mmCIF file of N, CA and C in Angstrom:
data_model
loop_
_atom_site.group_PDB
_atom_site.id
_atom_site.type_symbol
_atom_site.label_atom_id
_atom_site.label_comp_id
_atom_site.label_asym_id
_atom_site.label_seq_id
_atom_site.Cartn_x
_atom_site.Cartn_y
_atom_site.Cartn_z
ATOM 1 N N MET A 584 1.029 -1.353 0.105
ATOM 2 C CA MET A 584 -0.167 -0.040 0.001
ATOM 3 C C MET A 584 0.908 1.522 -0.042
ATOM 4 N N MET A 585 0.323 2.039 -1.120
ATOM 5 C CA MET A 585 1.408 3.575 -1.063
ATOM 6 C C MET A 585 0.144 4.265 -0.805
ATOM 7 N N THR A 586 0.461 5.348 0.209
ATOM 8 C CA THR A 586 -0.085 6.794 0.030
ATOM 9 C C THR A 586 1.090 7.865 -0.511
ATOM 10 N N GLU A 587 0.306 9.125 -0.720
ATOM 11 C CA GLU A 587 0.877 10.232 -1.612
ATOM 12 C C GLU A 587 0.126 11.353 -0.932
ATOM 13 N N GLN A 588 0.674 12.442 -0.476
ATOM 14 C CA GLN A 588 0.348 13.639 -0.335
ATOM 15 C C GLN A 588 0.886 14.961 -0.896
ATOM 16 N N SER A 589 0.384 15.783 -1.144
ATOM 17 C CA SER A 589 1.688 17.056 -2.237
ATOM 18 C C SER A 589 0.652 18.274 -1.871
ATOM 19 N N ILE A 590 1.870 19.283 -2.445
ATOM 20 C CA ILE A 590 1.534 20.921 -1.904
ATOM 21 C C ILE A 590 2.662 21.347 -3.120
ATOM 22 N N ILE A 591 1.751 22.630 -4.189
ATOM 23 C CA ILE A 591 2.890 23.106 -4.476
ATOM 24 C C ILE A 591 3.433 24.688 -3.185
ATOM 25 N N VAL A 592 4.668 24.640 -3.867
ATOM 26 C CA VAL A 592 5.445 25.803 -2.889
ATOM 27 C C VAL A 592 6.117 26.764 -4.318
ATOM 28 N N ASP A 593 6.134 27.950 -3.861
ATOM 29 C CA ASP A 593 6.498 29.265 -4.631
ATOM 30 C C ASP A 593 7.880 29.323 -4.247
ATOM 31 N N ALA A 594 8.587 28.073 -4.380
ATOM 32 C CA ALA A 594 9.850 28.398 -4.088
ATOM 33 C C ALA A 594 10.691 27.409 -5.218
ATOM 34 N N ALA A 595 11.753 27.316 -5.348
ATOM 35 C CA ALA A 595 12.717 26.607 -6.007
ATOM 36 C C ALA A 595 12.746 25.514 -5.546
ATOM 37 N N PRO A 596 13.353 23.986 -5.980
ATOM 38 C CA PRO A 596 13.124 23.005 -5.415
ATOM 39 C C PRO A 596 14.327 22.700 -4.301
ATOM 40 N N SER A 597 15.612 23.361 -4.601
ATOM 41 C CA SER A 597 16.589 23.606 -3.918
ATOM 42 C C SER A 597 16.383 24.439 -2.671
ATOM 43 N N ASP A 598 15.563 25.461 -2.695
ATOM 44 C CA ASP A 598 15.133 26.058 -1.247
ATOM 45 C C ASP A 598 14.019 25.042 -0.486
ATOM 46 N N VAL A 599 13.093 24.409 -1.236
ATOM 47 C CA VAL A 599 12.532 23.510 -0.218
ATOM 48 C C VAL A 599 13.396 22.639 0.223
ATOM 49 N N TYR A 600 14.009 21.946 -0.297
ATOM 50 C CA TYR A 600 15.121 20.680 -0.105
ATOM 51 C C TYR A 600 15.739 21.124 0.968
ATOM 52 N N ALA A 601 16.313 22.209 0.908
ATOM 53 C CA ALA A 601 17.025 22.720 1.696
ATOM 54 C C ALA A 601 16.526 22.988 3.289
ATOM 55 N N LEU A 602 15.339 23.247 3.387
ATOM 56 C CA LEU A 602 14.408 23.326 4.604
ATOM 57 C C LEU A 602 14.089 21.771 5.313
ATOM 58 N N ALA A 603 13.727 21.293 3.938
ATOM 59 C CA ALA A 603 13.141 20.121 4.381
ATOM 60 C C ALA A 603 14.197 18.808 5.143
ATOM 61 N N GLN A 604 15.252 19.013 4.480
ATOM 62 C CA GLN A 604 16.376 17.983 4.795
ATOM 63 C C GLN A 604 16.463 18.165 6.415
ATOM 64 N N ASP A 605 16.847 19.311 6.791
ATOM 65 C CA ASP A 605 17.110 20.171 8.183
ATOM 66 C C ASP A 605 15.905 19.160 8.950
ATOM 67 N N VAL A 606 16.119 18.109 9.733
ATOM 68 C CA VAL A 606 15.184 17.292 10.275
ATOM 69 C C VAL A 606 15.234 17.817 12.023
ATOM 70 N N ALA A 607 16.365 18.087 12.436
ATOM 71 C CA ALA A 607 16.652 18.832 13.755
ATOM 72 C C ALA A 607 15.996 20.239 13.918
ATOM 73 N N ASN A 608 15.976 20.702 12.795
ATOM 74 C CA ASN A 608 15.340 22.130 12.804
ATOM 75 C C ASN A 608 13.676 21.744 12.358
ATOM 76 N N TRP A 609 13.095 20.625 12.164
ATOM 77 C CA TRP A 609 11.582 20.666 12.207
ATOM 78 C C TRP A 609 10.918 21.198 13.488
ATOM 79 N N PRO A 610 10.940 20.773 14.543
ATOM 80 C CA PRO A 610 10.282 21.359 15.484
ATOM 81 C C PRO A 610 9.953 23.136 15.806
ATOM 82 N N HIS A 611 10.924 23.553 14.986
ATOM 83 C CA HIS A 611 10.844 25.108 14.784
ATOM 84 C C HIS A 611 9.847 25.758 14.074
ATOM 85 N N ILE A 612 9.614 24.733 12.848
ATOM 86 C CA ILE A 612 8.784 25.313 11.365
ATOM 87 C C ILE A 612 7.616 24.430 11.808
ATOM 88 N N LEU A 613 7.366 23.290 12.292
ATOM 89 C CA LEU A 613 6.459 22.556 12.240
ATOM 90 C C LEU A 613 5.937 22.529 13.307
ATOM 91 N N PRO A 614 4.892 22.842 13.717
ATOM 92 C CA PRO A 614 4.203 23.071 14.708
ATOM 93 C C PRO A 614 3.502 21.924 15.776
ATOM 94 N N HIS A 615 3.530 20.755 14.975
ATOM 95 C CA HIS A 615 3.203 19.509 15.342
ATOM 96 C C HIS A 615 3.731 18.567 15.779
ATOM 97 N N TYR A 616 5.232 19.071 15.744
ATOM 98 C CA TYR A 616 6.359 18.293 16.217
ATOM 99 C C TYR A 616 6.749 18.343 17.185
ATOM 100 N N ASN A 617 7.159 17.623 18.426
ATOM 101 C CA ASN A 617 7.317 17.724 19.560
ATOM 102 C C ASN A 617 8.894 17.884 19.924
ATOM 103 N N TYR A 618 9.351 16.817 19.053
ATOM 104 C CA TYR A 618 10.888 17.214 19.191
ATOM 105 C C TYR A 618 11.521 16.363 18.164
ATOM 106 N N VAL A 619 13.114 16.181 17.556
ATOM 107 C CA VAL A 619 13.613 15.524 16.852
ATOM 108 C C VAL A 619 15.021 15.570 17.837
ATOM 109 N N ARG A 620 15.329 14.400 17.476
ATOM 110 C CA ARG A 620 16.672 14.184 18.282
ATOM 111 C C ARG A 620 17.446 13.529 17.242
ATOM 112 N N VAL A 621 18.813 13.995 16.880
ATOM 113 C CA VAL A 621 19.683 13.450 15.513
ATOM 114 C C VAL A 621 20.633 12.693 16.776
ATOM 115 N N LEU A 622 20.462 11.217 16.281
ATOM 116 C CA LEU A 622 21.180 10.043 17.319
ATOM 117 C C LEU A 622 22.630 9.984 16.420
ATOM 118 N N ARG A 623 22.664 10.043 14.967
ATOM 119 C CA ARG A 623 23.826 9.744 14.398
ATOM 120 C C ARG A 623 23.612 10.342 13.161
ATOM 121 N N GLU A 624 24.864 11.249 12.450
ATOM 122 C CA GLU A 624 24.956 11.975 11.559
ATOM 123 C C GLU A 624 26.314 11.811 10.445
ATOM 124 N N THR A 625 26.309 11.482 9.280
ATOM 125 C CA THR A 625 26.801 11.775 8.535
ATOM 126 C C THR A 625 26.714 12.858 7.350
ATOM 127 N N GLN A 626 27.630 12.902 6.457
ATOM 128 C CA GLN A 626 27.410 14.078 4.953
ATOM 129 C C GLN A 626 25.775 13.773 4.764
ATOM 130 N N ASP A 627 25.780 12.372 4.300
ATOM 131 C CA ASP A 627 24.387 11.906 3.262
ATOM 132 C C ASP A 627 23.395 11.488 4.082
ATOM 133 N N ALA A 628 23.711 11.088 5.437
ATOM 134 C CA ALA A 628 22.816 9.932 6.211
ATOM 135 C C ALA A 628 22.400 10.678 7.861
ATOM 136 N N ARG A 629 21.265 10.346 8.624
ATOM 137 C CA ARG A 629 21.195 10.920 9.458
ATOM 138 C C ARG A 629 20.248 9.387 10.329
ATOM 139 N N VAL A 630 20.253 9.518 11.492
ATOM 140 C CA VAL A 630 19.438 8.549 12.118
ATOM 141 C C VAL A 630 18.704 9.258 13.193
ATOM 142 N N ALA A 631 17.351 9.480 13.763
ATOM 143 C CA ALA A 631 16.916 10.455 14.198
ATOM 144 C C ALA A 631 15.645 9.857 15.122
ATOM 145 N N VAL A 632 15.429 10.145 15.989
ATOM 146 C CA VAL A 632 14.231 9.908 16.865
ATOM 147 C C VAL A 632 13.237 11.064 17.269
ATOM 148 N N MET A 633 11.916 10.840 16.637
ATOM 149 C CA MET A 633 11.050 11.994 16.088
ATOM 150 C C MET A 633 9.924 11.742 17.183
ATOM 151 N N SER A 634 9.174 12.852 17.053
ATOM 152 C CA SER A 634 7.952 12.939 18.075
ATOM 153 C C SER A 634 7.130 14.056 17.121
ATOM 154 N N ALA A 635 5.920 13.583 17.117
ATOM 155 C CA ALA A 635 4.640 14.347 16.633
ATOM 156 C C ALA A 635 3.465 14.258 17.209
ATOM 157 N N ARG A 636 2.556 15.196 16.873
ATOM 158 C CA ARG A 636 0.877 14.902 17.579
ATOM 159 C C ARG A 636 0.256 14.937 16.199
ATOM 160 N N ARG A 637 -0.491 14.031 16.421
ATOM 161 C CA ARG A 637 -1.949 13.777 15.686
ATOM 162 C C ARG A 637 -3.182 14.213 16.736
ATOM 163 N N ASN A 638 -3.292 15.418 16.308
ATOM 164 C CA ASN A 638 -4.376 16.296 17.272
ATOM 165 C C ASN A 638 -3.756 16.033 18.911
ATOM 166 N N TRP A 639 -4.512 14.959 19.713
ATOM 167 C CA TRP A 639 -3.802 15.677 20.998
ATOM 168 C C TRP A 639 -2.926 14.232 21.404
ATOM 169 N N MET A 640 -2.738 13.088 20.263
ATOM 170 C CA MET A 640 -2.261 11.967 20.439
ATOM 171 C C MET A 640 -0.891 12.014 20.142
ATOM 172 N N PRO A 641 0.169 11.768 20.783
ATOM 173 C CA PRO A 641 1.844 11.623 20.536
ATOM 174 C C PRO A 641 2.067 10.242 19.712
ATOM 175 N N VAL A 642 2.975 10.717 18.817
ATOM 176 C CA VAL A 642 3.418 9.728 18.207
ATOM 177 C C VAL A 642 4.861 9.812 17.741
ATOM 178 N N ARG A 643 5.649 8.701 18.232
ATOM 179 C CA ARG A 643 7.130 8.469 18.222
ATOM 180 C C ARG A 643 7.741 7.415 17.500
ATOM 181 N N TRP A 644 8.645 8.150 16.663
ATOM 182 C CA TRP A 644 9.497 6.910 15.561
ATOM 183 C C TRP A 644 10.714 7.315 15.707
ATOM 184 N N THR A 645 11.767 6.284 15.192
ATOM 185 C CA THR A 645 13.144 6.254 14.682
ATOM 186 C C THR A 645 13.311 6.099 13.640
ATOM 187 N N ALA A 646 13.842 7.106 13.021
ATOM 188 C CA ALA A 646 13.997 6.515 11.067
ATOM 189 C C ALA A 646 15.707 7.267 10.626
ATOM 190 N N GLU A 647 16.044 6.436 10.026
ATOM 191 C CA GLU A 647 17.255 6.620 9.138
ATOM 192 C C GLU A 647 16.773 7.483 7.933
ATOM 193 N N GLN A 648 17.368 8.765 8.154
ATOM 194 C CA GLN A 648 17.456 9.521 6.727
ATOM 195 C C GLN A 648 18.151 9.468 5.878
ATOM 196 N N ARG A 649 18.388 9.784 4.630
ATOM 197 C CA ARG A 649 19.123 9.409 3.438
ATOM 198 C C ARG A 649 18.850 10.975 2.445
ATOM 199 N N LEU A 650 20.219 11.583 2.384
ATOM 200 C CA LEU A 650 19.970 12.962 1.751
ATOM 201 C C LEU A 650 20.502 12.519 0.495
ATOM 202 N N LEU A 651 19.627 12.930 -0.676
ATOM 203 C CA LEU A 651 19.995 13.007 -2.140
ATOM 204 C C LEU A 651 19.864 14.553 -2.719
ATOM 205 N N PRO A 652 21.057 15.391 -2.398
ATOM 206 C CA PRO A 652 20.712 16.877 -2.691
ATOM 207 C C PRO A 652 20.536 17.014 -4.503
ATOM 208 N N ALA A 653 21.173 15.793 -4.830
ATOM 209 C CA ALA A 653 21.438 15.902 -6.442
ATOM 210 C C ALA A 653 20.032 15.970 -7.271
ATOM 211 N N ILE A 654 19.079 15.249 -6.730
ATOM 212 C CA ILE A 654 18.051 14.813 -7.278
ATOM 213 C C ILE A 654 16.955 16.008 -7.519
ATOM 214 N N PRO A 655 16.581 16.488 -6.441
ATOM 215 C CA PRO A 655 16.923 16.257 -5.397
ATOM 216 C C PRO A 655 15.736 15.463 -4.726
ATOM 217 N N ARG A 656 16.014 14.572 -3.425
ATOM 218 C CA ARG A 656 15.384 13.715 -2.624
ATOM 219 C C ARG A 656 15.571 13.599 -1.408
ATOM 220 N N ILE A 657 14.453 13.209 -0.763
ATOM 221 C CA ILE A 657 14.896 12.495 0.745
ATOM 222 C C ILE A 657 14.620 11.323 1.024
ATOM 223 N N GLU A 658 15.008 10.409 1.708
ATOM 224 C CA GLU A 658 14.855 9.354 1.745
ATOM 225 C C GLU A 658 14.807 8.973 3.157
ATOM 226 N N PHE A 659 13.644 8.117 3.662
ATOM 227 C CA PHE A 659 13.514 7.659 5.352
ATOM 228 C C PHE A 659 12.929 6.621 5.107
ATOM 229 N N VAL A 660 13.442 5.762 6.221
ATOM 230 C CA VAL A 660 13.188 4.085 6.352
ATOM 231 C C VAL A 660 13.295 4.004 7.970
ATOM 232 N N HIS A 661 11.653 4.033 8.396
ATOM 233 C CA HIS A 661 11.611 3.799 10.086
ATOM 234 C C HIS A 661 12.175 2.783 10.433
ATOM 235 N N ILE A 662 12.737 3.133 11.187
ATOM 236 C CA ILE A 662 13.782 1.640 11.902
ATOM 237 C C ILE A 662 13.190 1.395 13.693
ATOM 238 N N GLY A 663 12.054 1.975 13.881
ATOM 239 C CA GLY A 663 11.864 1.858 15.310
ATOM 240 C C GLY A 663 10.190 2.495 15.371
ATOM 241 N N GLY A 664 9.573 1.801 16.367
ATOM 242 C CA GLY A 664 8.257 2.452 16.472
ATOM 243 C C GLY A 664 7.199 1.714 15.493
ATOM 244 N N TRP A 665 5.741 1.936 15.778
ATOM 245 C CA TRP A 665 4.854 1.345 15.167
ATOM 246 C C TRP A 665 5.036 1.185 13.743
ATOM 247 N N ALA A 666 5.305 2.002 13.093
ATOM 248 C CA ALA A 666 5.814 2.243 11.652
ATOM 249 C C ALA A 666 6.966 1.587 11.339
ATOM 250 N N LYS A 667 7.453 0.760 12.131
ATOM 251 C CA LYS A 667 8.992 0.040 11.714
ATOM 252 C C LYS A 667 9.010 -0.707 10.162
ATOM 253 N N GLY A 668 9.704 -0.556 9.478
ATOM 254 C CA GLY A 668 9.815 -0.649 7.783
ATOM 255 C C GLY A 668 9.231 -0.001 6.975
ATOM 256 N N MET A 669 8.513 1.064 7.304
ATOM 257 C CA MET A 669 7.517 1.745 6.467
ATOM 258 C C MET A 669 9.056 2.806 5.818
ATOM 259 N N ARG A 670 8.843 2.774 4.341
ATOM 260 C CA ARG A 670 10.113 3.826 3.679
ATOM 261 C C ARG A 670 8.854 4.819 3.119
ATOM 262 N N VAL A 671 9.371 6.024 3.211
ATOM 263 C CA VAL A 671 9.214 7.748 3.066
ATOM 264 C C VAL A 671 9.929 8.104 1.841
ATOM 265 N N ALA A 672 9.239 8.893 0.895
ATOM 266 C CA ALA A 672 10.340 9.613 -0.044
ATOM 267 C C ALA A 672 9.672 10.895 -0.256
ATOM 268 N N TRP A 673 10.588 11.813 -0.032
ATOM 269 C CA TRP A 673 10.248 13.352 -0.457
ATOM 270 C C TRP A 673 10.844 13.647 -1.664
ATOM 271 N N ILE A 674 10.000 13.796 -2.505
ATOM 272 C CA ILE A 674 10.007 14.063 -4.034
ATOM 273 C C ILE A 674 9.957 15.969 -4.036
ATOM 274 N N PHE A 675 10.843 16.581 -4.887
ATOM 275 C CA PHE A 675 10.583 17.854 -5.096
ATOM 276 C C PHE A 675 10.784 18.091 -6.681
ATOM 277 N N ASP A 676 9.492 18.025 -7.318
ATOM 278 C CA ASP A 676 9.375 18.415 -8.810
ATOM 279 C C ASP A 676 9.018 19.935 -9.260
ATOM 280 N N PRO A 677 9.848 20.245 -10.278
ATOM 281 C CA PRO A 677 10.231 21.761 -10.496
ATOM 282 C C PRO A 677 8.962 22.026 -11.623
ATOM 283 N N LEU A 678 8.489 23.160 -11.139
ATOM 284 C CA LEU A 678 7.448 23.491 -11.928
ATOM 285 C C LEU A 678 7.330 24.970 -12.041
ATOM 286 N N PRO A 679 6.790 25.615 -13.480
ATOM 287 C CA PRO A 679 6.975 26.619 -13.478
ATOM 288 C C PRO A 679 6.597 27.825 -12.388
ATOM 289 N N GLN A 680 5.644 27.451 -11.500
ATOM 290 C CA GLN A 680 5.080 28.384 -10.631
ATOM 291 C C GLN A 680 6.172 28.049 -9.507
ATOM 292 N N GLY A 681 7.508 27.129 -9.397
ATOM 293 C CA GLY A 681 7.670 27.055 -8.071
ATOM 294 C C GLY A 681 7.977 25.428 -7.961
ATOM 295 N N THR A 682 7.653 24.704 -6.899
ATOM 296 C CA THR A 682 8.270 23.018 -6.488
ATOM 297 C C THR A 682 6.658 22.683 -6.295
ATOM 298 N N ARG A 683 6.224 21.663 -6.969
ATOM 299 C CA ARG A 683 5.720 20.301 -6.116
ATOM 300 C C ARG A 683 6.446 19.154 -5.127
ATOM 301 N N VAL A 684 5.759 19.470 -3.942
ATOM 302 C CA VAL A 684 6.453 18.568 -3.043
ATOM 303 C C VAL A 684 5.631 17.387 -2.980
ATOM 304 N N ILE A 685 6.200 16.608 -2.863
ATOM 305 C CA ILE A 685 5.246 14.871 -2.750
ATOM 306 C C ILE A 685 5.936 14.560 -1.537
ATOM 307 N N ILE A 686 5.157 13.481 -0.759
ATOM 308 C CA ILE A 686 5.727 12.807 0.061
ATOM 309 C C ILE A 686 4.944 11.551 -0.148
ATOM 310 N N THR A 687 5.808 10.417 -0.257
ATOM 311 C CA THR A 687 5.267 9.090 -0.410
ATOM 312 C C THR A 687 5.470 8.498 0.738
ATOM 313 N N HIS A 688 4.595 7.443 1.265
ATOM 314 C CA HIS A 688 4.836 6.289 2.139
ATOM 315 C C HIS A 688 4.633 4.892 1.335
ATOM 316 N N ASP A 689 5.352 3.856 1.872
ATOM 317 C CA ASP A 689 5.112 2.776 1.193
ATOM 318 C C ASP A 689 5.210 1.938 2.398
ATOM 319 N N LEU A 690 3.878 1.201 2.742
ATOM 320 C CA LEU A 690 3.478 0.536 3.951
ATOM 321 C C LEU A 690 4.032 -1.170 3.464
ATOM 322 N N ALA A 691 4.167 -1.652 2.348
ATOM 323 C CA ALA A 691 4.560 -3.039 2.177
ATOM 324 C C ALA A 691 5.438 -3.751 3.225
ATOM 325 N N ALA A 692 6.330 -2.787 3.527
ATOM 326 C CA ALA A 692 7.368 -3.369 4.580
ATOM 327 C C ALA A 692 7.101 -3.136 5.950
ATOM 328 N N LEU A 693 5.879 -2.866 6.551
ATOM 329 C CA LEU A 693 5.490 -2.493 7.670
ATOM 330 C C LEU A 693 5.990 -3.755 8.515
ATOM 331 N N GLN A 694 6.714 -4.022 9.563
ATOM 332 C CA GLN A 694 7.173 -4.943 10.695
ATOM 333 C C GLN A 694 5.921 -5.866 11.528
ATOM 334 N N LEU A 695 5.175 -4.850 11.839
ATOM 335 C CA LEU A 695 4.689 -5.192 13.362
ATOM 336 C C LEU A 695 3.424 -5.608 12.589
ATOM 337 N N PRO A 696 2.906 -7.060 13.313
ATOM 338 C CA PRO A 696 1.958 -7.815 12.724
ATOM 339 C C PRO A 696 0.349 -7.006 13.060
ATOM 340 N N LEU A 697 0.329 -6.282 13.451
ATOM 341 C CA LEU A 697 -0.930 -5.654 13.972
ATOM 342 C C LEU A 697 -1.226 -4.468 12.876
ATOM 343 N N VAL A 698 -0.059 -3.736 12.467
ATOM 344 C CA VAL A 698 -0.271 -2.624 11.441
ATOM 345 C C VAL A 698 0.266 -3.567 9.970
ATOM 346 N N ARG A 699 0.451 -4.424 9.873
ATOM 347 C CA ARG A 699 0.609 -5.382 8.618
ATOM 348 C C ARG A 699 -0.891 -5.741 7.746
ATOM 349 N N THR A 700 -2.044 -5.808 8.821
ATOM 350 C CA THR A 700 -2.973 -6.170 8.243
ATOM 351 C C THR A 700 -3.984 -5.099 7.447
ATOM 352 N N ARG A 701 -4.924 -5.595 6.778
ATOM 353 C CA ARG A 701 -5.337 -4.513 5.708
ATOM 354 C C ARG A 701 -5.925 -3.400 6.616
ATOM 355 N N LEU A 702 -6.350 -3.564 7.629
ATOM 356 C CA LEU A 702 -6.899 -2.752 8.675
ATOM 357 C C LEU A 702 -6.046 -1.771 9.514
ATOM 358 N N GLY A 703 -5.024 -2.422 9.793
ATOM 359 C CA GLY A 703 -3.813 -1.907 10.349
ATOM 360 C C GLY A 703 -3.464 -0.797 9.454
ATOM 361 N N ARG A 704 -3.032 -0.890 8.159
ATOM 362 C CA ARG A 704 -2.479 -0.256 7.160
ATOM 363 C C ARG A 704 -3.572 0.944 6.874
ATOM 364 N N HIS A 705 -4.992 0.534 6.558
ATOM 365 C CA HIS A 705 -5.824 2.274 6.555
ATOM 366 C C HIS A 705 -5.629 2.982 7.558
ATOM 367 N N ILE A 706 -5.560 2.157 8.824
ATOM 368 C CA ILE A 706 -5.813 2.820 9.886
ATOM 369 C C ILE A 706 -4.573 4.084 10.143
ATOM 370 N N MET A 707 -3.342 3.387 9.954
ATOM 371 C CA MET A 707 -2.326 4.083 9.795
ATOM 372 C C MET A 707 -2.289 5.330 8.859
ATOM 373 N N SER A 708 -2.445 4.846 7.571
ATOM 374 C CA SER A 708 -2.616 5.780 6.318
ATOM 375 C C SER A 708 -3.667 6.855 6.648
ATOM 376 N N GLU A 709 -4.923 6.200 6.989
ATOM 377 C CA GLU A 709 -6.163 7.524 6.939
ATOM 378 C C GLU A 709 -5.922 8.185 8.333
ATOM 379 N N GLN A 710 -5.428 7.776 9.485
ATOM 380 C CA GLN A 710 -5.879 8.635 10.718
ATOM 381 C C GLN A 710 -4.231 8.815 11.255
ATOM 382 N N PHE A 711 -3.429 8.300 10.513
ATOM 383 C CA PHE A 711 -2.263 9.124 11.218
ATOM 384 C C PHE A 711 -1.115 9.679 9.958
ATOM 385 N N ILE A 712 -0.785 8.915 9.278
ATOM 386 C CA ILE A 712 -0.201 9.539 7.822
ATOM 387 C C ILE A 712 -0.436 10.400 6.863
ATOM 388 N N ALA A 713 -1.513 10.145 6.684
ATOM 389 C CA ALA A 713 -2.266 11.785 6.047
ATOM 390 C C ALA A 713 -2.237 12.689 6.926
ATOM 391 N N PRO A 714 -2.923 12.381 7.881
ATOM 392 C CA PRO A 714 -3.054 14.006 8.463
ATOM 393 C C PRO A 714 -1.468 14.711 8.983
ATOM 394 N N ILE A 715 -0.887 13.769 9.320
ATOM 395 C CA ILE A 715 0.405 14.369 9.677
ATOM 396 C C ILE A 715 1.397 14.826 8.643
ATOM 397 N N ALA A 716 1.569 14.092 7.433
ATOM 398 C CA ALA A 716 1.943 14.552 6.536
ATOM 399 C C ALA A 716 1.611 15.690 5.616
ATOM 400 N N SER A 717 0.368 15.617 5.792
ATOM 401 C CA SER A 717 -0.622 17.123 5.194
ATOM 402 C C SER A 717 -0.108 18.170 5.699
ATOM 403 N N ARG A 718 -0.372 18.323 7.158
ATOM 404 C CA ARG A 718 0.229 19.160 8.197
ATOM 405 C C ARG A 718 1.625 19.637 7.979
ATOM 406 N N THR A 719 2.298 18.425 7.784
ATOM 407 C CA THR A 719 4.193 18.976 7.631
ATOM 408 C C THR A 719 4.069 19.609 6.317
ATOM 409 N N LEU A 720 3.288 19.000 5.219
ATOM 410 C CA LEU A 720 3.407 19.880 4.004
ATOM 411 C C LEU A 720 3.227 21.372 3.658
ATOM 412 N N ALA A 721 2.339 21.477 4.490
ATOM 413 C CA ALA A 721 1.439 22.765 4.553
ATOM 414 C C ALA A 721 2.143 23.525 5.552
ATOM 415 N N SER A 722 3.085 23.132 6.516
ATOM 416 C CA SER A 722 3.784 23.975 7.376
ATOM 417 C C SER A 722 5.022 24.193 6.966
ATOM 418 N N VAL A 723 6.068 23.362 5.970
ATOM 419 C CA VAL A 723 6.737 23.664 5.154
ATOM 420 C C VAL A 723 6.518 24.722 4.095
ATOM 421 N N LYS A 724 5.735 24.420 3.766
ATOM 422 C CA LYS A 724 5.049 25.546 2.204
ATOM 423 C C LYS A 724 5.211 27.069 2.925
ATOM 424 N N LYS A 725 4.502 27.279 4.319
ATOM 425 C CA LYS A 725 4.659 28.273 4.959
ATOM 426 C C LYS A 725 5.664 28.780 5.370
ATOM 427 N N ALA A 726 6.893 28.140 6.083
ATOM 428 C CA ALA A 726 8.172 28.422 6.344
ATOM 429 C C ALA A 726 8.707 28.763 5.006
ATOM 430 N N VAL A 727 8.725 28.206 4.075
ATOM 431 C CA VAL A 727 9.799 28.584 2.636
ATOM 432 C C VAL A 727 8.973 29.889 2.056
ATOM 433 N N GLU A 728 7.670 29.898 1.782
ATOM 434 C CA GLU A 728 7.170 30.897 1.454
ATOM 435 C C GLU A 728 7.613 32.134 2.256
ATOM 436 N N SER A 729 7.582 32.364 3.501
ATOM 437 C CA SER A 729 7.749 33.452 4.479
ATOM 438 C C SER A 729 8.926 33.827 4.412
ATOM 439 N N ARG A 730 10.032 32.920 3.838
ATOM 440 C CA ARG A 730 11.654 33.213 3.918
ATOM 441 C C ARG A 730 11.458 34.235 2.766
ATOM 442 N N ARG A 731 10.858 33.904 1.834
ATOM 443 C CA ARG A 731 10.821 34.487 0.731
ATOM 444 C C ARG A 731 10.705 35.971 0.524
ATOM 445 N N GLY A 732 9.637 36.390 1.741
ATOM 446 C CA GLY A 732 9.150 37.607 1.707
ATOM 447 C C GLY A 732 8.083 38.002 1.047
#
């Protein structure tokens, strides 16, 4: 099962990528994020523990982030939490009016038996992934466009 959320941002792909790849800064630009703690970091990868809110409910996970600035693309693999095994990609499509930012979530490799079921994947997709990713995209858009003036 794949999910996809997207938004158009009035900025160049490189500008959106620069802000989006900086996960340590996400709690400052994403109001629904409680914290991001980077555990390990190299030039092109990070492992971080993240916590966000879905309305009143806290959600916590650990993810490995892979940075591909030349494309540009950002990939995550959830290595801890309810979504362990999920693969996430941030894609930055250039448009004449800016950038279409797409976040895909691939739930095919989920590892916990409860969320691997059809009902579990549906609940994760509709009740957690879509609302959090949509809010993330809206906040990234606001942050990038407000920096442009």
